[in-house]
Every structure is written in structure tokens, then in C-alpha cells.
Coordinates of C-alpha atoms and ligand atoms in Angstrom, one line a residue:
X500 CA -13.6 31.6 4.0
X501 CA -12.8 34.5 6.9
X502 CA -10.6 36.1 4.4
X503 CA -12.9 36.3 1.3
X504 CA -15.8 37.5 4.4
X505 CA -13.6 40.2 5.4
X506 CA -12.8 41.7 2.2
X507 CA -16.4 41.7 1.1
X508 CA -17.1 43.7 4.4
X509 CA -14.0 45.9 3.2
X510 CA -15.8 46.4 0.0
X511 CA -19.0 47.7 1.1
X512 CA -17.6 49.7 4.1
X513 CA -14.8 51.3 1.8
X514 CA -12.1 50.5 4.4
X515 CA -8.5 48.9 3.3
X516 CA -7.8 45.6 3.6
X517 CA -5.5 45.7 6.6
X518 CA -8.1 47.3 8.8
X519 CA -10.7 44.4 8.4
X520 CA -8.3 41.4 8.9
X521 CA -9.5 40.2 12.3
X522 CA -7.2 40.7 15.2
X523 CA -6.4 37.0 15.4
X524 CA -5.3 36.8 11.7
X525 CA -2.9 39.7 12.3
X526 CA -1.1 37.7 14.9
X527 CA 1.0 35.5 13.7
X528 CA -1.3 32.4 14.5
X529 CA -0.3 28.9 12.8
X530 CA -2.7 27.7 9.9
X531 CA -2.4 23.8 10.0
X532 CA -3.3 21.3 13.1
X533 CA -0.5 20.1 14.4
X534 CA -1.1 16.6 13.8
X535 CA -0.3 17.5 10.2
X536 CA 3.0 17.7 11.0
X537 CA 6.1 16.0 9.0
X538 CA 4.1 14.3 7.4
X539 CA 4.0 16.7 4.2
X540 CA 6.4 14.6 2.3
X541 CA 5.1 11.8 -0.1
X542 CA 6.8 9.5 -2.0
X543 CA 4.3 8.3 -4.7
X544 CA 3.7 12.4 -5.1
X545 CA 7.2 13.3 -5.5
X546 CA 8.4 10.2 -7.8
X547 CA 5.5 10.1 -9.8
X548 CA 5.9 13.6 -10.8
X549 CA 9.6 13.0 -11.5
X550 CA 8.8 10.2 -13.9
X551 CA 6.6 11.6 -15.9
X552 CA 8.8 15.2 -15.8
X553 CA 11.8 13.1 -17.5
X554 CA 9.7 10.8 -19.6
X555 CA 10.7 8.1 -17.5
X556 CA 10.4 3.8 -18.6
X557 CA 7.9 3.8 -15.6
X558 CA 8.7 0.9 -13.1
X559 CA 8.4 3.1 -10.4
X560 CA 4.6 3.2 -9.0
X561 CA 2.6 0.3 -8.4
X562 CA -0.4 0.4 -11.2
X563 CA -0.4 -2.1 -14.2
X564 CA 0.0 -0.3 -17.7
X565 CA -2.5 -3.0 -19.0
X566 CA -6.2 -2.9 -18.9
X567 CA -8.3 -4.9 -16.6
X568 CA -9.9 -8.0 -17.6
X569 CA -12.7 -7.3 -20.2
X570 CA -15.0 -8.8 -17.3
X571 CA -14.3 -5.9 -14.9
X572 CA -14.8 -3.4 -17.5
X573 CA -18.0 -4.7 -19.4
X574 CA -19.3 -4.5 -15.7
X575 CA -18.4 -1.3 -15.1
X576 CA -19.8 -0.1 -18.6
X577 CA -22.8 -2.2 -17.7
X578 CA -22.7 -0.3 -14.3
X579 CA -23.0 3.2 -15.7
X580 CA -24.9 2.8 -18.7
X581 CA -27.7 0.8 -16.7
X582 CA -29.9 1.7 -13.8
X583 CA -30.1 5.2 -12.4
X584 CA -30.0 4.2 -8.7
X585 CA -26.3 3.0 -9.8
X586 CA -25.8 6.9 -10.0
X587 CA -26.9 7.5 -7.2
X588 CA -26.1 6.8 -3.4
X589 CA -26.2 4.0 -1.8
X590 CA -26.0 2.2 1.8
X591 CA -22.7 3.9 3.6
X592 CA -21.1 0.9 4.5
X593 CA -21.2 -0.7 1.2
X594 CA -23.1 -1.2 -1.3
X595 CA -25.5 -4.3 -0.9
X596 CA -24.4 -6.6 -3.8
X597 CA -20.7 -6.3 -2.9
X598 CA -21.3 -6.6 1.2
X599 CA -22.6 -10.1 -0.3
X600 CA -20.3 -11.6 -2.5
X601 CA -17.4 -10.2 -0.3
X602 CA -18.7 -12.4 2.8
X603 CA -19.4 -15.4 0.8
X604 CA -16.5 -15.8 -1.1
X605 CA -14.0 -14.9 2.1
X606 CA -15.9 -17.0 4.4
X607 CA -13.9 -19.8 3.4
X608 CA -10.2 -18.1 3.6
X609 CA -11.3 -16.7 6.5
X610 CA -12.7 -19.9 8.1
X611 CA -15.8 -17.9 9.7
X612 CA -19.3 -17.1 8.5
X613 CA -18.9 -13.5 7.4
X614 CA -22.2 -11.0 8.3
X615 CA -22.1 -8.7 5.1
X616 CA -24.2 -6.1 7.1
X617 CA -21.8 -6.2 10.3
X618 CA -18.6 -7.7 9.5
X619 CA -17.8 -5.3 6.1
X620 CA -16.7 -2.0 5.5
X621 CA -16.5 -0.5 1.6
X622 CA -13.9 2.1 1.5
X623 CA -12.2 4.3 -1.2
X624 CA -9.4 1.7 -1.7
X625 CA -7.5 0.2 0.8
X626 CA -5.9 3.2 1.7
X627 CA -9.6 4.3 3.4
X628 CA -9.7 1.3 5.0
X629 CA -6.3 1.5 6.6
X630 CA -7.2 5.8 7.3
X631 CA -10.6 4.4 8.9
X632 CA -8.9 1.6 10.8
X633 CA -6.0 4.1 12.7
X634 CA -8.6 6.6 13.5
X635 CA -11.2 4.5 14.6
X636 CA -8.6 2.1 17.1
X637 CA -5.1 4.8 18.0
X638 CA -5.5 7.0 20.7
X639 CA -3.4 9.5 21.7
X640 CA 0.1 7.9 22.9
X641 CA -1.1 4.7 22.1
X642 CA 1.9 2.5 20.6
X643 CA 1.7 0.5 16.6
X644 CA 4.1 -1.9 16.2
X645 CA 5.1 -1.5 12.4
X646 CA 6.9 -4.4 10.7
X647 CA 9.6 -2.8 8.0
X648 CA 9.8 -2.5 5.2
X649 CA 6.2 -0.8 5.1
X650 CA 4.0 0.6 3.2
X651 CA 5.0 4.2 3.2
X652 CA 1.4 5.3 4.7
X653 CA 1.3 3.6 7.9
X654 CA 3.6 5.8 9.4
X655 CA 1.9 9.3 8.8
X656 CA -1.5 7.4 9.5
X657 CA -0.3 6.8 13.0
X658 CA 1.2 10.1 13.2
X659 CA -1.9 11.8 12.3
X660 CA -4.2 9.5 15.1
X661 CA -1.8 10.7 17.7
X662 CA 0.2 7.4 18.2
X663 CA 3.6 6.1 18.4
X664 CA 4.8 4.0 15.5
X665 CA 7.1 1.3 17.2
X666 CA 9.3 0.0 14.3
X667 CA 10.8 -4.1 13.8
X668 CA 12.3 -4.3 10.8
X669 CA 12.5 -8.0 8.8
X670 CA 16.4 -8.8 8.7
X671 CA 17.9 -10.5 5.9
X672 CA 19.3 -14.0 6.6
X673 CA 22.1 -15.2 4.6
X674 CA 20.3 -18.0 2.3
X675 CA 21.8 -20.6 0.1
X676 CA 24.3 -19.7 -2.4
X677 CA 22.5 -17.9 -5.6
X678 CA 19.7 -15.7 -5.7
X679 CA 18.1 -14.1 -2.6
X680 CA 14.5 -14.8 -2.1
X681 CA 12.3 -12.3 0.3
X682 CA 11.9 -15.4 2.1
X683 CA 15.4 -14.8 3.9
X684 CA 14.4 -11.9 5.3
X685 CA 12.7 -12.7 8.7
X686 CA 11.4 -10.9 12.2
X687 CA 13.4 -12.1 14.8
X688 CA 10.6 -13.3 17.4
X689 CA 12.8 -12.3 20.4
X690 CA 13.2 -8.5 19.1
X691 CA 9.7 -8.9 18.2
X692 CA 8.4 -9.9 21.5
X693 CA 10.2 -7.2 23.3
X694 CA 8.6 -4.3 21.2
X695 CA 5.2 -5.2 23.0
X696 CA 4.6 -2.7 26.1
X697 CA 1.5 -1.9 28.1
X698 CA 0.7 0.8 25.4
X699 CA 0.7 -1.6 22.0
X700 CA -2.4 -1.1 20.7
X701 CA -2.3 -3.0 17.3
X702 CA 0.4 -4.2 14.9
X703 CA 0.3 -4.2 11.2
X704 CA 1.3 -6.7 8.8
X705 CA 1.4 -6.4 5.3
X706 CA 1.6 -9.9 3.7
X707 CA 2.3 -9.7 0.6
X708 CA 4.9 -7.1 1.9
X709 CA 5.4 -4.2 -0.4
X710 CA 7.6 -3.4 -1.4
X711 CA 9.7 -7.2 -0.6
X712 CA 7.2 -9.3 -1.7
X713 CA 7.7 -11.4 1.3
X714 CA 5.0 -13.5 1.8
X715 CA 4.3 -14.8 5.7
X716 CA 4.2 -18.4 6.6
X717 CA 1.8 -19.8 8.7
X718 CA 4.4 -20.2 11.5
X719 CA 5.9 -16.7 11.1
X720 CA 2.0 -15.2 11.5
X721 CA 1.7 -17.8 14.8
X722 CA 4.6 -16.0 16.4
X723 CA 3.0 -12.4 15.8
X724 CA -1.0 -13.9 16.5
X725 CA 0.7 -15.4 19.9
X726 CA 2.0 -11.7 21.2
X727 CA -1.4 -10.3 19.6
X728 CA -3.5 -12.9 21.8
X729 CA -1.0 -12.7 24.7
X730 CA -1.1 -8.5 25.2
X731 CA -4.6 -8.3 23.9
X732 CA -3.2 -6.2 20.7
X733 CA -5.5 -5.7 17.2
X734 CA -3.6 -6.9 14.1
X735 CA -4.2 -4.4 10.9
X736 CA -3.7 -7.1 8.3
X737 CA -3.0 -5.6 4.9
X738 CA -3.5 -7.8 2.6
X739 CA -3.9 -6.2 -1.2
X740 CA -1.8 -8.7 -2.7
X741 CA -3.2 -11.6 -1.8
X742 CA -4.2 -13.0 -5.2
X743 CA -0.3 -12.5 -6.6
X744 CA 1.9 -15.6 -5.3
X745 CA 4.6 -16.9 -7.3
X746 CA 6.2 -20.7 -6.9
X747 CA 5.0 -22.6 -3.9
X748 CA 4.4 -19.5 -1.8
X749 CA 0.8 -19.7 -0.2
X750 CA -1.1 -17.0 1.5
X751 CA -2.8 -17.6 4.7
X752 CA -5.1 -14.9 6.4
X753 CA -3.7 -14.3 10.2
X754 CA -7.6 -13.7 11.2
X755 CA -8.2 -17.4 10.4
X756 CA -5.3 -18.5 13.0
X757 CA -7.0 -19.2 16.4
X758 CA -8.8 -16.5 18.8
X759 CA -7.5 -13.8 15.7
X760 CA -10.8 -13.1 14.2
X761 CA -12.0 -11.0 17.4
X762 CA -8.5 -9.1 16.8
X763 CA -8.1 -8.3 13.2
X764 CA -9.0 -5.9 10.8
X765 CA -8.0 -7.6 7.4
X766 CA -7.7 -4.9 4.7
X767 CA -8.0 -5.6 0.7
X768 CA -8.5 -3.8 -2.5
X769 CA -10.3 -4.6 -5.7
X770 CA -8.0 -1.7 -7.3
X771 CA -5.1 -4.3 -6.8
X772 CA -7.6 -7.2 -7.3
X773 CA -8.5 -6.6 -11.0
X774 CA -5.3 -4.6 -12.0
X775 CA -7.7 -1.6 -12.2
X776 CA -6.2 0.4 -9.3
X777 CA -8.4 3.7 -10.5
X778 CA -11.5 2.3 -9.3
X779 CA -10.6 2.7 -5.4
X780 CA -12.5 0.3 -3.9
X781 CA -11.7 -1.5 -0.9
X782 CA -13.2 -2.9 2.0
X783 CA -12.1 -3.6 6.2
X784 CA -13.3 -7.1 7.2
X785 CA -13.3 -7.9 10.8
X786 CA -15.6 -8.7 13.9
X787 CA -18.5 -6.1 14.6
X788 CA -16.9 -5.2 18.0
X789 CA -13.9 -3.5 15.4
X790 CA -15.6 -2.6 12.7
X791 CA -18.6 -0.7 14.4
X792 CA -15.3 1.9 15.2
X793 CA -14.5 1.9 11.6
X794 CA -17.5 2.4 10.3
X795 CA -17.8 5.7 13.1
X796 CA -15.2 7.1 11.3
X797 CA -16.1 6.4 7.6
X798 CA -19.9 7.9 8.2
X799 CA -17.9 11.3 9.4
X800 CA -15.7 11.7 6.4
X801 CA -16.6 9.6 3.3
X802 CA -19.8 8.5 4.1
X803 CA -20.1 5.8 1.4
X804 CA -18.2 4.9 -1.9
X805 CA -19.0 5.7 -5.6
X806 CA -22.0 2.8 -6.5
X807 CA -21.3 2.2 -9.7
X808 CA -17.5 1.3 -9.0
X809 CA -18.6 -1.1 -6.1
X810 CA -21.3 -2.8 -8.7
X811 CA -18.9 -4.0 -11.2
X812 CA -16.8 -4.7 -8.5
X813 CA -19.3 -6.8 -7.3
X814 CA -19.9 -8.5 -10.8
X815 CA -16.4 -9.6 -10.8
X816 CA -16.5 -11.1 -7.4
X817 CA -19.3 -13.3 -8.5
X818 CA -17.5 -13.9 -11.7
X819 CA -14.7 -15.1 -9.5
X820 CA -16.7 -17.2 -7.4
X821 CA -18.1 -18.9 -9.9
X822 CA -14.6 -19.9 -11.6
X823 CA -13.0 -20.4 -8.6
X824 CA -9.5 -22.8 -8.6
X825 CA -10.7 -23.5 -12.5
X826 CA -8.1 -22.1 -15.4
X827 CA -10.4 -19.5 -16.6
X828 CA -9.6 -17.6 -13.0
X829 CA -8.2 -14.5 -13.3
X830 CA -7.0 -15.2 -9.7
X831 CA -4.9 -17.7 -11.2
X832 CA -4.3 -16.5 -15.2
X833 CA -2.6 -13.1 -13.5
X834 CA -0.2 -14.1 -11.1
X835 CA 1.2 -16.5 -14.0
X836 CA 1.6 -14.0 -16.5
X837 CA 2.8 -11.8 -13.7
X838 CA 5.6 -15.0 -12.9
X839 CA 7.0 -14.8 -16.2
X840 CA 7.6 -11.0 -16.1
X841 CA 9.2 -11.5 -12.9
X842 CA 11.7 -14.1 -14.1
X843 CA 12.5 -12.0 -16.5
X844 CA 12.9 -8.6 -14.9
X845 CA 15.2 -11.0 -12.1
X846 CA 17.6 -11.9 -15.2
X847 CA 17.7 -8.9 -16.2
X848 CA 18.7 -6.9 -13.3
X849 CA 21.5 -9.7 -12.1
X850 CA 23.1 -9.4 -16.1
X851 CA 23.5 -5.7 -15.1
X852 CA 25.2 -6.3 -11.9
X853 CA 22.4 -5.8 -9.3
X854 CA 21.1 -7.9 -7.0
X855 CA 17.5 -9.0 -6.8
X856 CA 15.7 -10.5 -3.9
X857 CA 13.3 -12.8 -5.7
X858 CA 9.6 -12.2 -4.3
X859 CA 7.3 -14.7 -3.2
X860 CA 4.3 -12.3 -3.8
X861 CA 2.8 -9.3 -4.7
X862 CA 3.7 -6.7 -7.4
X863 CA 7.5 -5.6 -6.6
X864 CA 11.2 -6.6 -6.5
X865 CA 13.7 -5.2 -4.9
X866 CA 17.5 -5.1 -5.9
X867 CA 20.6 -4.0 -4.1
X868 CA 22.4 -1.2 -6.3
X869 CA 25.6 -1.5 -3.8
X870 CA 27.5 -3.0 -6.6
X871 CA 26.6 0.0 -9.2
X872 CA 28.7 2.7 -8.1
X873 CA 27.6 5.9 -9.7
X874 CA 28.7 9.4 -8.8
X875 CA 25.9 11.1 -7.6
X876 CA 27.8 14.7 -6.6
X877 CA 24.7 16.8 -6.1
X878 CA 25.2 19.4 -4.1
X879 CA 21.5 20.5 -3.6
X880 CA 20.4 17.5 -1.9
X881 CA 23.7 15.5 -0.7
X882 CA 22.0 15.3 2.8
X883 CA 19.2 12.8 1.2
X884 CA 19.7 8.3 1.5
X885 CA 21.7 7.3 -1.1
X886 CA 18.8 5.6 -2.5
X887 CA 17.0 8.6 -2.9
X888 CA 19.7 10.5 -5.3
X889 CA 20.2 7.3 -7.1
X890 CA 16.9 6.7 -8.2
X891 CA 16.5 10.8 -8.5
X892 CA 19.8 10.1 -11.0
X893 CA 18.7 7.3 -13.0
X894 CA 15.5 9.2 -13.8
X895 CA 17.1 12.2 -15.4
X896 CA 19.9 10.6 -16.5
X897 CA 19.2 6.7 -18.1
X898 CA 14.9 7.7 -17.9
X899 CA 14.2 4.9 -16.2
X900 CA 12.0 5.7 -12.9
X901 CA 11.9 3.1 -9.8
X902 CA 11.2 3.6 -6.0
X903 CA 14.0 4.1 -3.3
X904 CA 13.2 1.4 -1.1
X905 CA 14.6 3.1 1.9
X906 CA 11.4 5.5 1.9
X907 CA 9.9 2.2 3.2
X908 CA 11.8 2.7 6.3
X909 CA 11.7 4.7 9.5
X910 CA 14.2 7.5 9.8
X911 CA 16.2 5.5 12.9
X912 CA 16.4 2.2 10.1
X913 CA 16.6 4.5 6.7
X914 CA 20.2 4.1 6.8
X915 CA 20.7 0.8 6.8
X916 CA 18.6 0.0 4.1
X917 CA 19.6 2.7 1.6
X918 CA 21.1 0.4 -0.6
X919 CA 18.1 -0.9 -2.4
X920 CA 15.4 0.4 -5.1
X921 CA 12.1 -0.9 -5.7
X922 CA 11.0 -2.3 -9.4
X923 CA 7.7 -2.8 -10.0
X924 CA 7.2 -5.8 -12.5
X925 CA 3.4 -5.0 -13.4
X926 CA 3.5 -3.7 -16.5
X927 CA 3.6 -4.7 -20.0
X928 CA 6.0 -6.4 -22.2
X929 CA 6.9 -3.7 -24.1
X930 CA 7.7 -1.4 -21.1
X931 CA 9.9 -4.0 -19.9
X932 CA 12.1 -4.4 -22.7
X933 CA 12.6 -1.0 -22.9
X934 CA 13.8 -1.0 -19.6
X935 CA 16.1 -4.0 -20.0
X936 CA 17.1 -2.0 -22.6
X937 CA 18.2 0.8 -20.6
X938 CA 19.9 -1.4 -18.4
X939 CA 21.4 -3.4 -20.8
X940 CA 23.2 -0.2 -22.3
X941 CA 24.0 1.1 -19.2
X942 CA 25.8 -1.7 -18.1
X943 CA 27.6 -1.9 -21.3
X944 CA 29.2 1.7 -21.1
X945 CA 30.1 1.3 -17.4
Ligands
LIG951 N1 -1.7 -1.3 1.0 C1 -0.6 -1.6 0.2 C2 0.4 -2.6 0.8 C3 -0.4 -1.1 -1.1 O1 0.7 -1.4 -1.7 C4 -1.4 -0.2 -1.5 C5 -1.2 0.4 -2.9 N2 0.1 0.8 -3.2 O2 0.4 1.2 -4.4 C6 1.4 2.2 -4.5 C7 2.8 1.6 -4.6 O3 3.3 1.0 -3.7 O4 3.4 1.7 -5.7 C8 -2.5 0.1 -0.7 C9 -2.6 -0.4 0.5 C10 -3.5 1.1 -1.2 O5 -4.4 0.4 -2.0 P1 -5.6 1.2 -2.8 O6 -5.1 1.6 -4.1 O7 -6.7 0.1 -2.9 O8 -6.0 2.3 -2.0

């Protein structure tokens, strides 16, 4: 703006640029807030591009390549082609049929009568909600506790609220003979416990973990709600995944644990919900005391989220409700179609020599490359994680795109975990096989 004002002055007085650049432009003053900071990089921006430079089989990002169910859509046809109010604005905190059928269908899970009016926040995905939460709660110097691996935002969020991130990572355990399961990977309560100081001001847990699929057990979330209750800390509980358990593995929401529902801000997302993760709705769920912050910072920036998206989002919440736990579900039809893709993505990856770790949840697998030995002599980046250049190698070279799983990681634990890549089993058939296909050749010519 001050440049295109000066050189429109420059213009009409007939004078060269350089002589109407105000004085504090010529000094050599810095452009971005410092808050901004190292966090330029992004992962999902950099890979993405990378896949689809190359062509890439694309089991790198974390979006189904199949349409939602015809439910979802018909609503959101319904949505736009309807009334005009659904084109228009409506309330900021969320738009009044979904405030609704949110709090009635997770009073239950949530074992507390939900207020739609003061206990829900609509956001642009779950992303908004988790910007909203760290700006509304993190002060500067405040400490988050951030379990590892993590969803690569949390950091940066932090970062950009002025806080500390305080890093624990989940350690693997060595499990029975055979396949790993992200059940063997584990916070060790001690290690936990001592990353609690007099400046914690929340922890986050993301159950089902991306990119692990680790899903917590009630006792695992009774250790962290214990500390939580004990230092009077807020738990960001992001919880996208919650629909997508495989086996036996159950969810359970750490606000419904006892004295946790004053303390948590549990986090969700219809994109993930419905497999439609271009909508971008989410929602923050939590007591008034929380969410009145939340909602602070949400009328400053956003304001409120695109109507029509939040009706049909609505209509398939009601849908839901009405065939709950029956086989018509698509809370229980996806994660079983999503099981068998899994299985077979697992086979395919230990035929080839990696190593899976079997998730209990969510959309992802990881697998341990260490035994595929490639030589990755680049000279222009050799100072990246292994990881990094190995997934960076298999794009150009086999056109297969995944996620280095060490991105998931803070700098002081990168190392350690730079032997793993993310696959994300979401996808259709077809894309599948052509990866096993990939694979499958690749291994053959080693
Ligand atoms: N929280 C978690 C744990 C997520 O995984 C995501 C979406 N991630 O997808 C990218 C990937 O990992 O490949 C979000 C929050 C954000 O959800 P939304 O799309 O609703 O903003």
C-alpha cells in the first residue's frame, strides 16, 4: 500500500521514484513480524508440489482420491441450489443447524450436556480450530507440552503465539515377535511427568496420532489427565480421526475422563469426517470458560465459516445420528473398507523389505526404510534427514510420493526418527496397486 501511495504522489509531482520512498523504507527496516520466523517451511507445501511436479502414485498427503458419500454431497448440492440465506452469512460461531446436531450427537461421547450456543466453535477445518485454540490460551513464554510424533502444525502454531513447545516423544517398545503395531510405541509417564514446570500451559494430544496411528488407551489418557488436573494444565485434544479405528482399538475422548471437561479443548473436522477434506469445516468443543477465548480470536480473523459448507455438514450429522451403530453408518462402512486397504498396503510394504508399524487408527502407516539402502549422493541438499532425500528420491526416481515422517519431529528428536516415511492408505484401489506396483518392481531389481 505505502509503495503504490508513493509512486502515485511521484506521478503527479513529476519527481523519481527514489525521492518519494519515505525515509523509513530507505533504511533497511525488516518487512515480516518476527514471530513469523522459521516457520516459513511447510511440508504439505513442499511435498505436494513435488508429487504432482513428477507425476507421482500419490500416497503422500492425507485426502481420499474418492468422493464423499453421495449423502454429503446431495446436501451440499441441496445447500447451494436452495435458500439464499445459505449464501449468505451466518451466526460467527457457527451456523445454527450444525451448533445443534454437533452438541447432541457428542453429548454422549463426551458424557456432558453440550450448550451448542456456548460450548461450540465452527472453524475453517480443524486447522482454525487448533490456530484459534494457541492464540486464544499461549502467552508469551508460556510452555506446550507436544507429544511426538505430531502433527507438523503444532509447532509453528506455538511458535507464532509466542510460546515454548516442550517436546516427549512416544518411544517404541519392543513388542511380540512379527509385525509392529503403533500400540508399542508409548510415553514413558516418568519423562512425561518431569516435562511439567510452573510455565505448562496446555499439552496436546492427537489421538488418532498422525502420522502413527496410535490410538490412546483409556489408561495412557489417565496418566496425561492426572498431570493436566495436578498442574492445572488445558489439554488441546486433536481428535480428526476419531471415526477411523481398525481391530479392537476403541477411541475414548480425554474430556470425558474425570474433572477434564473444564480443561479441554477437543478439536474435530468434518473434512476428515466425510472424506471430503475441501470443505474445511471444523469445530472446538469445550467448556464456556475456554471457548469464550477461542471465539475472541475467531471474531478477529475469520469471523464465521462458509454457510452452505456447515449446512450439509450439518445434514450429514443428522444423517449420522439417525443410523447410528446400525450397518448403513458411514461411521462404520469407512473404517472397514479403510481396514482392508490397510492390510493390504501392510503386505505389501513387508514383501518389499520395509517395515510397517500396523495402526490402530486414523488414515496413515508408517514403515521403517532402514533396511532399503539406496544411494542418495545429492550434493545440493546432503545436510537434509535422511528421510527427507529418500522420499525426495523415490519421487523422481520410482514416482511414488510419501511423507518423511521425521518432519513430524522437533529438530532436537529429528534425528532419531529419520528412518521412517509416512504412507497414507486413503485412497483408491487402483492407486494402490499402482503403488504396490512400483514397489513390487523396485524390489525386484534391487
Ligand atoms: N489435525 C490433524 C491431526 C490432521 O491430520 C489434520 C489434517 N492433516 O492432513 C494433512 C496430512 O497429514 O496429510 C488436521 C488437524 C487439519 O484438519 P482440517 O483439514 O480439518 O483443517
Amino acid at each position: 500500500m505505502l509503495r503504490s501511495a508513493s509512486i502515485l504522489k511521484c506521478q503527479s509531482g513529476k519527481k523519481t521514484l527514489r525521492h518519494c520512498v519515505p525515509s523509513q523504507l530507505r533504511m533497511s527496516r525488516q518487512l515480516h513480524a518476527r514471530r513469523i520466523e522459521g516457520v516459513d517451511k511447510n511440508i504439505w507445501v513442499e511435498f505436494t508440489k513435488l508429487a504432482a511436479d513428477y507425476k507421482a502414485v500419490n500416497l503422500g498427503q492425507g485426502f481420499p482420491d474418492f468422493s464423499p458419500p453421495d449423502f454429503v454431497k446431495e446436501a451440499f448440492g441441496r445447500a447451494v441450489s436452495g435458500d439464499f440465506s445459505h449464501h449468505q452469512y451466518t451466526h460467527a460461531f457457527g451456523h445454527p443447524a450444525l451448533v445443534k446436531i454437533l452438541a447432541q450427537f457428542f453429548q454422549g461421547s463426551l458424557g456432558q450436556e453440550i450448550d451448542p450456543k456456548d460450548n461450540i466453535l465452527v472453524t475453517v477445518g480443524a486447522y482454525q480450530a487448533l490456530h484459534c485454540t494457541f492464540q486464544a490460551l499461549v502467552d508469551e513464554g508460556d510452555e506446550v507440552i507436544i507429544i511426538e510424533p505430531f502433527f507438523d502444525c503444532y509447532h509453528p502454531m506455538v511458535k507464532m503465539a509466542g510460546g515454548r513447545a516442550v517436546f516427549v516423544p512416544l518411544r517404541p517398545k519392543a513388542g511380540p515377535e512379527g509385525l509392529q503395531s503403533s500400540s508399542h510405541w508409548a510415553l514413558d509417564p516418568e519423562e512425561l511427568a518431569g516435562k511439567f514446570t510452573q510455565r505448562t500451559k496446555a499439552i496436546v494430544l492427537n489421538t488418532p496420532n498422525n502420522p502413527l496411528g496410535k490410538v490412546f488407551k483409556r489408561e495412557e489418557l489417565q496418566v496425561i489427565a492426572d498431570l493436566c488436573v495436578k498442574h492445572g494444565v488445558v489439554c488441546v485434544s486433536d481428535e480428526v480421526y476419531e471415526w477411523l479405528m481398525y481391530d479392537r482399538a476403541q477411541h475414548v475422548k480425554i474430556a470425558s475422563l474425570p474433572g477434564m471437561w473444564e480443561r479441554t479443548v477437543t478439536i474435530g473436522s468434518a473434512g476428515k469426517t466425510f472424506s471430503a477434506t475441501g470443505l474445511k469445516v471444523g469445530w472446538a468443543m469445550g467448556p464456556e470458560s475456554i471457548l469464550k477465548h477461542l471465539k475472541t480470536v475467531h471474531q478477529n480473523s475469520v469471523y464465521h465459516c462458509a454457510t452452505a459448507a456447515q449446512e450439509a455438514v450439518a445434514y450429514g450429522f443428522e444423517r449420522e445420528l439417525e443410523h447410528y451403530g446400525k450397518p448403513e453408518s458411514y461411521f462404520l462402512q469407512l473404517p472397514q473398507t479403510l481396514h482392508g486397504k490397510r492390510q493390504k498396503l501392510a503386505e505389501c510394504l513387508v514383501s518389499v523389505g520395509m517395515q510397517p508399524i500396523m495402526p490402530e487408527g486414523g488414515y496413515f502407516m508408517i514403515a521403517d526404510i532402514s533396511t532399503i539402502r539406496v544411494d542418495l549422493q545429492d550434493p545440493h541438499n546432503a545436510d537434509e534427514p535422511y528421510d527427507y532425500r529418500f522420499v525426495k528420491w523415490m519421487i523422481k526416481n520410482k514416482g511414488l510420493a510419501t511423507i518423511p515422517v521425521s518432519a513430524f519431529y522437533s529438530p532436537e528428536n529429528q534425528k532419531d526418527f529419520e528412518n521412517y516415511i509416512r504412507f497414507c492408505f486413503v485412497k483408491e484401489d487402483s492407486t494402490l496397486r499402482a503403488a504396490e506396483k512400483i514397489l513390487r518392481e523396485w524390489s525386484v531389481k534391487k
